[in-house]
């Protein structure tokens, strides 16, 4: 097919478990027998063999390499997973995170021996507050969703201090599922706000629902349809007038870094997915970091611990007794995902302010390139321009017998990781593509050729290409249809 990138043929061979490849007597090391040492374990010492597989070093290396080649990764090719920002992570960041002075320290070391690490956390915090235009930041949350909970708990603490936590949190229906989940975990009733015909929050509907029982609105900006919420300041003013707070899901900050300061939009609390915007490898649940920037109204309630710079060096404020404000507690055992802070700071410093600004511009440019190249072949629910990701729906597949899921599976046969599908829920059969700034024009052109080819095959009725897909992968199609349609994976509270 025209535009094919690479095939996965040849990777289909089964890989036996390492225990099944065991050759008794083989070993990866050749050590002299240990001297007899009297065991202090007495009868508790195990005498039976532990049953580890016997393999030589090359056997082990090849086994794991073969397994890794069956996987797909950003290092293997384009990964346009909308809402996930799967971009290339400069190797410099990894090099910095592996420096022994950073990699070998322990969170329980005395403060005087980790001054460099505390300085790094402080410097990373300074970059984040500068870029967002917010006065404070809680660095400890471990991921975006953890940051949402942190931000909402900070809002709750501030409200409780003013007399009561209030009861409701308003969340747009296009929100990431973690938003309503976090609000619910924080003890709030979640109320959905509909989108208007342009895919943005319906401002009138939002204002209608704001009263003195609303603790916060949670807005994602740019939103999950890849669109900028231009009414953000109006929304913030409306909720502030009613005594509530604005939580912003900042997972898409990569689209606006160096161009928009959330603090200027009236936001009180916002998490930043360092593992997306600031380039840490992620996926499969980690590692990540979700620092939460805070407005002046919320800074006093920030969770412990945090770093302060004193004349005699850096200190970690770990206990409420030593804190200036009224921290509500802590969200994590130690100080946060330190290794991710190192990577994020290395990324920010090496890019510089101008580089970060260019990255957000290039991310938006690349998404709009896909929009322009594909809008006649796929179907666009909301007119562009878009921000860092472009949302299509499945109207172009109407009457073809091919679904979004089939289309995504056929992309795997073409050697590319599919885009995000069936999210956001506000459009039918969503295909959400986020190319990121790290893809070249040549890579985008190749991707566009592949998508155009698949779209024309679907429209020509070549359903067998899709029904059976993926055909060239180690595992054939799993039954995901039930999951994609399952009510438990859908978040759509009643809008009536
Ligand atoms: C819009 C949005 N909000 C929140 C999250 C949650 O972030 P995390 O996966 O780091 O918990 C994501 C993750 O993809 C997201 O895309």
PDB file of C-alpha atoms in Angstrom, residues 168-434:
ATOM      1  CA  UNK A 168     -19.753  20.193  44.156  1.00  0.00           C
ATOM      2  CA  UNK A 169     -17.023  20.279  41.517  1.00  0.00           C
ATOM      3  CA  UNK A 170     -17.906  21.156  37.911  1.00  0.00           C
ATOM      4  CA  UNK A 171     -16.073  19.210  35.197  1.00  0.00           C
ATOM      5  CA  UNK A 172     -16.517  19.531  31.408  1.00  0.00           C
ATOM      6  CA  UNK A 173     -17.789  16.377  29.741  1.00  0.00           C
ATOM      7  CA  UNK A 174     -14.671  16.243  27.524  1.00  0.00           C
ATOM      8  CA  UNK A 175     -12.391  15.938  30.589  1.00  0.00           C
ATOM      9  CA  UNK A 176      -9.877  13.149  31.075  1.00  0.00           C
ATOM     10  CA  UNK A 177     -11.424  10.442  33.264  1.00  0.00           C
ATOM     11  CA  UNK A 178      -8.965  11.194  36.060  1.00  0.00           C
ATOM     12  CA  UNK A 179     -10.609  14.627  36.642  1.00  0.00           C
ATOM     13  CA  UNK A 180     -13.999  13.397  37.883  1.00  0.00           C
ATOM     14  CA  UNK A 181     -12.270  10.505  39.661  1.00  0.00           C
ATOM     15  CA  UNK A 182      -9.994  12.892  41.594  1.00  0.00           C
ATOM     16  CA  UNK A 183     -12.903  15.181  42.523  1.00  0.00           C
ATOM     17  CA  UNK A 184     -14.888  12.173  43.714  1.00  0.00           C
ATOM     18  CA  UNK A 185     -11.921  10.870  45.745  1.00  0.00           C
ATOM     19  CA  UNK A 186     -11.678  14.278  47.344  1.00  0.00           C
ATOM     20  CA  UNK A 187     -15.254  13.897  48.567  1.00  0.00           C
ATOM     21  CA  UNK A 188     -17.051  16.054  45.998  1.00  0.00           C
ATOM     22  CA  UNK A 189     -20.110  15.444  43.887  1.00  0.00           C
ATOM     23  CA  UNK A 190     -19.104  15.767  40.249  1.00  0.00           C
ATOM     24  CA  UNK A 191     -21.309  17.645  37.821  1.00  0.00           C
ATOM     25  CA  UNK A 192     -20.711  17.575  34.069  1.00  0.00           C
ATOM     26  CA  UNK A 193     -20.636  20.713  31.944  1.00  0.00           C
ATOM     27  CA  UNK A 194     -21.544  20.248  28.275  1.00  0.00           C
ATOM     28  CA  UNK A 195     -19.441  21.391  25.331  1.00  0.00           C
ATOM     29  CA  UNK A 196     -20.711  24.003  22.875  1.00  0.00           C
ATOM     30  CA  UNK A 197     -20.809  23.478  19.107  1.00  0.00           C
ATOM     31  CA  UNK A 198     -17.138  24.481  18.802  1.00  0.00           C
ATOM     32  CA  UNK A 199     -15.957  21.746  21.220  1.00  0.00           C
ATOM     33  CA  UNK A 200     -15.237  24.163  24.056  1.00  0.00           C
ATOM     34  CA  UNK A 201     -16.886  24.523  27.479  1.00  0.00           C
ATOM     35  CA  UNK A 202     -20.386  25.971  27.154  1.00  0.00           C
ATOM     36  CA  UNK A 203     -19.828  29.162  29.153  1.00  0.00           C
ATOM     37  CA  UNK A 204     -23.531  29.861  29.695  1.00  0.00           C
ATOM     38  CA  UNK A 205     -24.125  26.313  30.993  1.00  0.00           C
ATOM     39  CA  UNK A 206     -21.136  26.642  33.312  1.00  0.00           C
ATOM     40  CA  UNK A 207     -22.313  29.975  34.703  1.00  0.00           C
ATOM     41  CA  UNK A 208     -25.794  28.515  35.231  1.00  0.00           C
ATOM     42  CA  UNK A 209     -24.407  25.867  37.534  1.00  0.00           C
ATOM     43  CA  UNK A 210     -22.106  28.040  39.622  1.00  0.00           C
ATOM     44  CA  UNK A 211     -23.394  28.851  43.092  1.00  0.00           C
ATOM     45  CA  UNK A 212     -21.993  29.047  46.618  1.00  0.00           C
ATOM     46  CA  UNK A 213     -21.964  25.264  46.869  1.00  0.00           C
ATOM     47  CA  UNK A 214     -19.432  24.842  44.078  1.00  0.00           C
ATOM     48  CA  UNK A 215     -15.913  24.303  45.422  1.00  0.00           C
ATOM     49  CA  UNK A 216     -14.148  24.394  42.056  1.00  0.00           C
ATOM     50  CA  UNK A 217     -14.352  24.081  38.316  1.00  0.00           C
ATOM     51  CA  UNK A 218     -11.820  21.766  36.694  1.00  0.00           C
ATOM     52  CA  UNK A 219     -10.947  22.944  33.200  1.00  0.00           C
ATOM     53  CA  UNK A 220      -8.419  21.379  30.850  1.00  0.00           C
ATOM     54  CA  UNK A 221      -6.700  23.987  28.702  1.00  0.00           C
ATOM     55  CA  UNK A 222      -5.968  23.330  25.894  1.00  0.00           C
ATOM     56  CA  UNK A 223      -8.835  20.892  26.200  1.00  0.00           C
ATOM     57  CA  UNK A 224      -8.933  17.236  25.223  1.00  0.00           C
ATOM     58  CA  UNK A 225     -10.378  18.108  21.794  1.00  0.00           C
ATOM     59  CA  UNK A 226      -7.072  19.898  21.158  1.00  0.00           C
ATOM     60  CA  UNK A 227      -8.730  23.319  21.357  1.00  0.00           C
ATOM     61  CA  UNK A 228      -7.821  26.382  23.387  1.00  0.00           C
ATOM     62  CA  UNK A 229     -10.463  27.495  25.905  1.00  0.00           C
ATOM     63  CA  UNK A 230     -10.517  31.185  25.041  1.00  0.00           C
ATOM     64  CA  UNK A 231     -13.130  31.928  27.722  1.00  0.00           C
ATOM     65  CA  UNK A 232     -10.851  30.789  30.518  1.00  0.00           C
ATOM     66  CA  UNK A 233     -10.621  34.203  32.166  1.00  0.00           C
ATOM     67  CA  UNK A 234     -14.420  34.604  32.065  1.00  0.00           C
ATOM     68  CA  UNK A 235     -14.812  31.182  33.656  1.00  0.00           C
ATOM     69  CA  UNK A 236     -12.277  32.032  36.370  1.00  0.00           C
ATOM     70  CA  UNK A 237     -13.975  35.346  37.107  1.00  0.00           C
ATOM     71  CA  UNK A 238     -17.369  33.638  37.407  1.00  0.00           C
ATOM     72  CA  UNK A 239     -16.197  30.991  39.875  1.00  0.00           C
ATOM     73  CA  UNK A 240     -14.134  33.470  41.890  1.00  0.00           C
ATOM     74  CA  UNK A 241     -17.158  35.759  42.191  1.00  0.00           C
ATOM     75  CA  UNK A 242     -18.996  32.823  43.797  1.00  0.00           C
ATOM     76  CA  UNK A 243     -16.101  32.159  46.205  1.00  0.00           C
ATOM     77  CA  UNK A 244     -14.864  28.980  44.485  1.00  0.00           C
ATOM     78  CA  UNK A 245     -11.524  28.097  42.901  1.00  0.00           C
ATOM     79  CA  UNK A 246     -10.257  27.202  39.431  1.00  0.00           C
ATOM     80  CA  UNK A 247      -8.425  23.921  38.944  1.00  0.00           C
ATOM     81  CA  UNK A 248      -6.747  23.570  35.572  1.00  0.00           C
ATOM     82  CA  UNK A 249      -5.697  20.205  34.205  1.00  0.00           C
ATOM     83  CA  UNK A 250      -2.319  21.221  32.807  1.00  0.00           C
ATOM     84  CA  UNK A 251      -1.537  17.924  31.078  1.00  0.00           C
ATOM     85  CA  UNK A 252      -1.582  19.807  27.771  1.00  0.00           C
ATOM     86  CA  UNK A 253       0.733  22.588  28.897  1.00  0.00           C
ATOM     87  CA  UNK A 254       3.139  21.476  26.163  1.00  0.00           C
ATOM     88  CA  UNK A 255       0.955  23.366  23.667  1.00  0.00           C
ATOM     89  CA  UNK A 256       1.316  26.746  25.370  1.00  0.00           C
ATOM     90  CA  UNK A 257       4.671  26.807  27.188  1.00  0.00           C
ATOM     91  CA  UNK A 258       6.330  30.173  26.755  1.00  0.00           C
ATOM     92  CA  UNK A 259       3.157  31.642  25.222  1.00  0.00           C
ATOM     93  CA  UNK A 260       0.453  31.584  27.913  1.00  0.00           C
ATOM     94  CA  UNK A 261       0.941  31.903  31.659  1.00  0.00           C
ATOM     95  CA  UNK A 262      -1.918  30.106  33.426  1.00  0.00           C
ATOM     96  CA  UNK A 263      -1.553  32.499  36.363  1.00  0.00           C
ATOM     97  CA  UNK A 264      -2.740  35.297  34.043  1.00  0.00           C
ATOM     98  CA  UNK A 265      -5.940  33.359  33.334  1.00  0.00           C
ATOM     99  CA  UNK A 266      -7.083  33.293  36.960  1.00  0.00           C
ATOM    100  CA  UNK A 267      -6.094  29.679  37.605  1.00  0.00           C
ATOM    101  CA  UNK A 268      -5.601  28.738  41.261  1.00  0.00           C
ATOM    102  CA  UNK A 269      -4.152  25.294  40.942  1.00  0.00           C
ATOM    103  CA  UNK A 270      -2.790  23.258  38.036  1.00  0.00           C
ATOM    104  CA  UNK A 271      -0.775  20.084  37.696  1.00  0.00           C
ATOM    105  CA  UNK A 272       2.023  19.769  35.187  1.00  0.00           C
ATOM    106  CA  UNK A 273       2.837  16.376  33.744  1.00  0.00           C
ATOM    107  CA  UNK A 274       6.634  16.676  33.776  1.00  0.00           C
ATOM    108  CA  UNK A 275       6.719  13.281  32.049  1.00  0.00           C
ATOM    109  CA  UNK A 276       4.939  14.797  29.067  1.00  0.00           C
ATOM    110  CA  UNK A 277       5.678  18.482  28.658  1.00  0.00           C
ATOM    111  CA  UNK A 278       9.166  18.364  30.108  1.00  0.00           C
ATOM    112  CA  UNK A 279      10.331  15.174  28.491  1.00  0.00           C
ATOM    113  CA  UNK A 280      10.667  12.138  30.693  1.00  0.00           C
ATOM    114  CA  UNK A 281      10.129   8.730  29.118  1.00  0.00           C
ATOM    115  CA  UNK A 282       6.736   7.462  30.215  1.00  0.00           C
ATOM    116  CA  UNK A 283       4.067   4.947  29.489  1.00  0.00           C
ATOM    117  CA  UNK A 284       2.876   1.801  31.155  1.00  0.00           C
ATOM    118  CA  UNK A 285       2.166   3.678  34.362  1.00  0.00           C
ATOM    119  CA  UNK A 286       5.371   5.536  35.039  1.00  0.00           C
ATOM    120  CA  UNK A 287       7.635   7.021  36.027  1.00  0.00           C
ATOM    121  CA  UNK A 288       6.148  10.468  36.199  1.00  0.00           C
ATOM    122  CA  UNK A 289       5.868  13.621  38.253  1.00  0.00           C
ATOM    123  CA  UNK A 290       2.878  15.919  38.611  1.00  0.00           C
ATOM    124  CA  UNK A 291       3.935  19.091  40.459  1.00  0.00           C
ATOM    125  CA  UNK A 292       1.023  21.413  41.209  1.00  0.00           C
ATOM    126  CA  UNK A 293       1.420  25.157  40.778  1.00  0.00           C
ATOM    127  CA  UNK A 294      -0.668  27.272  43.162  1.00  0.00           C
ATOM    128  CA  UNK A 295      -2.078  30.800  43.292  1.00  0.00           C
ATOM    129  CA  UNK A 296      -1.336  33.127  46.209  1.00  0.00           C
ATOM    130  CA  UNK A 297      -4.703  32.186  47.739  1.00  0.00           C
ATOM    131  CA  UNK A 298      -3.713  28.509  47.901  1.00  0.00           C
ATOM    132  CA  UNK A 299       0.033  28.647  48.642  1.00  0.00           C
ATOM    133  CA  UNK A 300      -0.482  28.639  52.452  1.00  0.00           C
ATOM    134  CA  UNK A 301      -2.251  25.269  52.231  1.00  0.00           C
ATOM    135  CA  UNK A 302       0.395  23.548  50.054  1.00  0.00           C
ATOM    136  CA  UNK A 303       1.216  20.018  51.210  1.00  0.00           C
ATOM    137  CA  UNK A 304       4.492  19.063  52.871  1.00  0.00           C
ATOM    138  CA  UNK A 305       7.353  18.674  52.269  1.00  0.00           C
ATOM    139  CA  UNK A 306       8.806  21.633  50.427  1.00  0.00           C
ATOM    140  CA  UNK A 307      12.228  23.183  49.973  1.00  0.00           C
ATOM    141  CA  UNK A 308      13.107  26.641  51.271  1.00  0.00           C
ATOM    142  CA  UNK A 309      16.302  28.521  50.569  1.00  0.00           C
ATOM    143  CA  UNK A 310      17.939  29.999  53.678  1.00  0.00           C
ATOM    144  CA  UNK A 311      21.146  31.943  54.220  1.00  0.00           C
ATOM    145  CA  UNK A 312      22.812  28.764  55.453  1.00  0.00           C
ATOM    146  CA  UNK A 313      21.635  26.589  52.573  1.00  0.00           C
ATOM    147  CA  UNK A 314      18.501  24.723  51.551  1.00  0.00           C
ATOM    148  CA  UNK A 315      16.082  23.197  54.025  1.00  0.00           C
ATOM    149  CA  UNK A 316      13.272  20.764  53.627  1.00  0.00           C
ATOM    150  CA  UNK A 317      10.157  21.739  55.565  1.00  0.00           C
ATOM    151  CA  UNK A 318       8.787  18.374  56.639  1.00  0.00           C
ATOM    152  CA  UNK A 319       6.532  19.184  59.591  1.00  0.00           C
ATOM    153  CA  UNK A 320       3.524  21.471  59.980  1.00  0.00           C
ATOM    154  CA  UNK A 321       5.157  23.020  63.100  1.00  0.00           C
ATOM    155  CA  UNK A 322       7.968  24.436  60.939  1.00  0.00           C
ATOM    156  CA  UNK A 323       5.708  25.536  58.087  1.00  0.00           C
ATOM    157  CA  UNK A 324       4.700  29.117  57.500  1.00  0.00           C
ATOM    158  CA  UNK A 325       1.196  28.349  56.236  1.00  0.00           C
ATOM    159  CA  UNK A 326      -1.350  25.679  57.128  1.00  0.00           C
ATOM    160  CA  UNK A 327      -0.304  22.573  55.159  1.00  0.00           C
ATOM    161  CA  UNK A 328      -2.976  19.884  55.163  1.00  0.00           C
ATOM    162  CA  UNK A 329      -0.490  17.009  55.279  1.00  0.00           C
ATOM    163  CA  UNK A 330       1.643  15.211  52.745  1.00  0.00           C
ATOM    164  CA  UNK A 331       0.850  13.397  49.515  1.00  0.00           C
ATOM    165  CA  UNK A 332       3.926  11.224  49.282  1.00  0.00           C
ATOM    166  CA  UNK A 333       6.426   9.529  51.574  1.00  0.00           C
ATOM    167  CA  UNK A 334       9.397  11.589  50.444  1.00  0.00           C
ATOM    168  CA  UNK A 335      10.068  14.595  48.237  1.00  0.00           C
ATOM    169  CA  UNK A 336       8.625  13.513  44.924  1.00  0.00           C
ATOM    170  CA  UNK A 337      10.048  11.812  41.849  1.00  0.00           C
ATOM    171  CA  UNK A 338      13.543  13.199  42.091  1.00  0.00           C
ATOM    172  CA  UNK A 339      14.868  11.457  38.962  1.00  0.00           C
ATOM    173  CA  UNK A 340      12.098  13.081  36.945  1.00  0.00           C
ATOM    174  CA  UNK A 341      12.984  16.513  38.364  1.00  0.00           C
ATOM    175  CA  UNK A 342      16.564  16.016  37.151  1.00  0.00           C
ATOM    176  CA  UNK A 343      15.358  15.128  33.657  1.00  0.00           C
ATOM    177  CA  UNK A 344      12.862  18.013  33.558  1.00  0.00           C
ATOM    178  CA  UNK A 345      15.438  20.572  34.687  1.00  0.00           C
ATOM    179  CA  UNK A 346      18.037  19.234  32.236  1.00  0.00           C
ATOM    180  CA  UNK A 347      15.417  19.566  29.485  1.00  0.00           C
ATOM    181  CA  UNK A 348      14.345  23.082  30.476  1.00  0.00           C
ATOM    182  CA  UNK A 349      17.909  24.368  30.877  1.00  0.00           C
ATOM    183  CA  UNK A 350      19.159  22.829  27.646  1.00  0.00           C
ATOM    184  CA  UNK A 351      16.164  24.132  25.691  1.00  0.00           C
ATOM    185  CA  UNK A 352      16.251  27.556  27.304  1.00  0.00           C
ATOM    186  CA  UNK A 353      13.254  29.881  27.402  1.00  0.00           C
ATOM    187  CA  UNK A 354      13.386  30.418  23.634  1.00  0.00           C
ATOM    188  CA  UNK A 355      13.689  26.689  22.937  1.00  0.00           C
ATOM    189  CA  UNK A 356      10.686  25.856  25.126  1.00  0.00           C
ATOM    190  CA  UNK A 357       8.643  28.498  23.327  1.00  0.00           C
ATOM    191  CA  UNK A 358       9.687  27.090  19.982  1.00  0.00           C
ATOM    192  CA  UNK A 359       8.807  23.541  21.080  1.00  0.00           C
ATOM    193  CA  UNK A 360       5.210  24.515  21.899  1.00  0.00           C
ATOM    194  CA  UNK A 361       4.968  26.370  18.582  1.00  0.00           C
ATOM    195  CA  UNK A 362       6.315  23.373  16.658  1.00  0.00           C
ATOM    196  CA  UNK A 363       3.958  20.965  18.467  1.00  0.00           C
ATOM    197  CA  UNK A 364       0.996  23.108  17.393  1.00  0.00           C
ATOM    198  CA  UNK A 365       2.371  23.505  13.867  1.00  0.00           C
ATOM    199  CA  UNK A 366       2.798  19.736  13.451  1.00  0.00           C
ATOM    200  CA  UNK A 367      -0.755  19.005  14.648  1.00  0.00           C
ATOM    201  CA  UNK A 368      -2.143  21.609  12.244  1.00  0.00           C
ATOM    202  CA  UNK A 369      -0.071  20.081   9.445  1.00  0.00           C
ATOM    203  CA  UNK A 370      -1.865  16.775  10.047  1.00  0.00           C
ATOM    204  CA  UNK A 371      -5.202  18.576  10.261  1.00  0.00           C
ATOM    205  CA  UNK A 372      -4.694  20.278   6.896  1.00  0.00           C
ATOM    206  CA  UNK A 373      -3.292  17.155   5.237  1.00  0.00           C
ATOM    207  CA  UNK A 374      -6.022  14.804   6.440  1.00  0.00           C
ATOM    208  CA  UNK A 375      -9.215  16.843   6.796  1.00  0.00           C
ATOM    209  CA  UNK A 376     -10.481  15.793   3.352  1.00  0.00           C
ATOM    210  CA  UNK A 377      -9.789  12.104   3.972  1.00  0.00           C
ATOM    211  CA  UNK A 378     -10.978  11.802   7.578  1.00  0.00           C
ATOM    212  CA  UNK A 379     -13.742  13.819   9.271  1.00  0.00           C
ATOM    213  CA  UNK A 380     -13.198  16.823  11.480  1.00  0.00           C
ATOM    214  CA  UNK A 381     -15.886  17.382  14.152  1.00  0.00           C
ATOM    215  CA  UNK A 382     -14.708  20.879  15.074  1.00  0.00           C
ATOM    216  CA  UNK A 383     -13.103  23.336  12.685  1.00  0.00           C
ATOM    217  CA  UNK A 384      -9.407  24.168  13.142  1.00  0.00           C
ATOM    218  CA  UNK A 385      -6.927  25.480  13.765  1.00  0.00           C
ATOM    219  CA  UNK A 386      -6.140  23.113  16.591  1.00  0.00           C
ATOM    220  CA  UNK A 387      -3.519  23.227  19.303  1.00  0.00           C
ATOM    221  CA  UNK A 388      -1.021  20.377  19.878  1.00  0.00           C
ATOM    222  CA  UNK A 389      -3.365  17.554  18.871  1.00  0.00           C
ATOM    223  CA  UNK A 390      -6.018  17.097  16.217  1.00  0.00           C
ATOM    224  CA  UNK A 391      -9.320  15.367  16.791  1.00  0.00           C
ATOM    225  CA  UNK A 392     -11.134  13.439  14.039  1.00  0.00           C
ATOM    226  CA  UNK A 393     -14.334  11.419  14.367  1.00  0.00           C
ATOM    227  CA  UNK A 394     -15.532   8.309  12.540  1.00  0.00           C
ATOM    228  CA  UNK A 395     -17.997   9.891  10.085  1.00  0.00           C
ATOM    229  CA  UNK A 396     -15.581   9.136   7.254  1.00  0.00           C
ATOM    230  CA  UNK A 397     -16.038   5.436   8.057  1.00  0.00           C
ATOM    231  CA  UNK A 398     -19.850   5.592   7.880  1.00  0.00           C
ATOM    232  CA  UNK A 399     -21.304   2.631   5.934  1.00  0.00           C
ATOM    233  CA  UNK A 400     -17.835   1.135   5.328  1.00  0.00           C
ATOM    234  CA  UNK A 401     -18.206  -1.588   7.965  1.00  0.00           C
ATOM    235  CA  UNK A 402     -14.880  -0.405   9.400  1.00  0.00           C
ATOM    236  CA  UNK A 403     -14.768   1.040  12.921  1.00  0.00           C
ATOM    237  CA  UNK A 404     -12.256   3.324  14.604  1.00  0.00           C
ATOM    238  CA  UNK A 405     -10.906   0.250  16.395  1.00  0.00           C
ATOM    239  CA  UNK A 406     -10.417  -1.628  13.075  1.00  0.00           C
ATOM    240  CA  UNK A 407      -8.703   1.419  11.589  1.00  0.00           C
ATOM    241  CA  UNK A 408      -6.329   1.643  14.562  1.00  0.00           C
ATOM    242  CA  UNK A 409      -5.497  -2.070  14.304  1.00  0.00           C
ATOM    243  CA  UNK A 410      -4.672  -1.692  10.612  1.00  0.00           C
ATOM    244  CA  UNK A 411      -2.248   1.116  11.510  1.00  0.00           C
ATOM    245  CA  UNK A 412      -0.318  -1.382  13.645  1.00  0.00           C
ATOM    246  CA  UNK A 413       0.206  -3.530  10.533  1.00  0.00           C
ATOM    247  CA  UNK A 414       1.645  -0.448   8.866  1.00  0.00           C
ATOM    248  CA  UNK A 415       4.235  -0.249  11.631  1.00  0.00           C
ATOM    249  CA  UNK A 416       2.914   2.778  13.522  1.00  0.00           C
ATOM    250  CA  UNK A 417       1.428   3.014  16.983  1.00  0.00           C
ATOM    251  CA  UNK A 418      -2.236   4.054  16.618  1.00  0.00           C
ATOM    252  CA  UNK A 419      -3.574   7.389  17.767  1.00  0.00           C
ATOM    253  CA  UNK A 420      -5.786   7.599  20.852  1.00  0.00           C
ATOM    254  CA  UNK A 421      -9.227   6.271  20.024  1.00  0.00           C
ATOM    255  CA  UNK A 422     -12.712   6.685  21.509  1.00  0.00           C
ATOM    256  CA  UNK A 423     -11.466   9.598  23.625  1.00  0.00           C
ATOM    257  CA  UNK A 424     -12.679  12.260  24.175  1.00  0.00           C
ATOM    258  CA  UNK A 425     -16.218  10.958  24.456  1.00  0.00           C
ATOM    259  CA  UNK A 426     -17.826  14.119  23.115  1.00  0.00           C
ATOM    260  CA  UNK A 427     -17.426  12.934  19.516  1.00  0.00           C
ATOM    261  CA  UNK A 428     -18.367   9.622  17.931  1.00  0.00           C
ATOM    262  CA  UNK A 429     -15.513   7.153  17.387  1.00  0.00           C
ATOM    263  CA  UNK A 430     -12.769   9.666  18.211  1.00  0.00           C
ATOM    264  CA  UNK A 431      -9.325   9.487  16.576  1.00  0.00           C
ATOM    265  CA  UNK A 432      -7.058  11.862  18.518  1.00  0.00           C
ATOM    266  CA  UNK A 433      -3.620  12.435  16.975  1.00  0.00           C
ATOM    267  CA  UNK A 434      -0.733  14.159  18.731  1.00  0.00           C
TER     268      UNK A 434
END
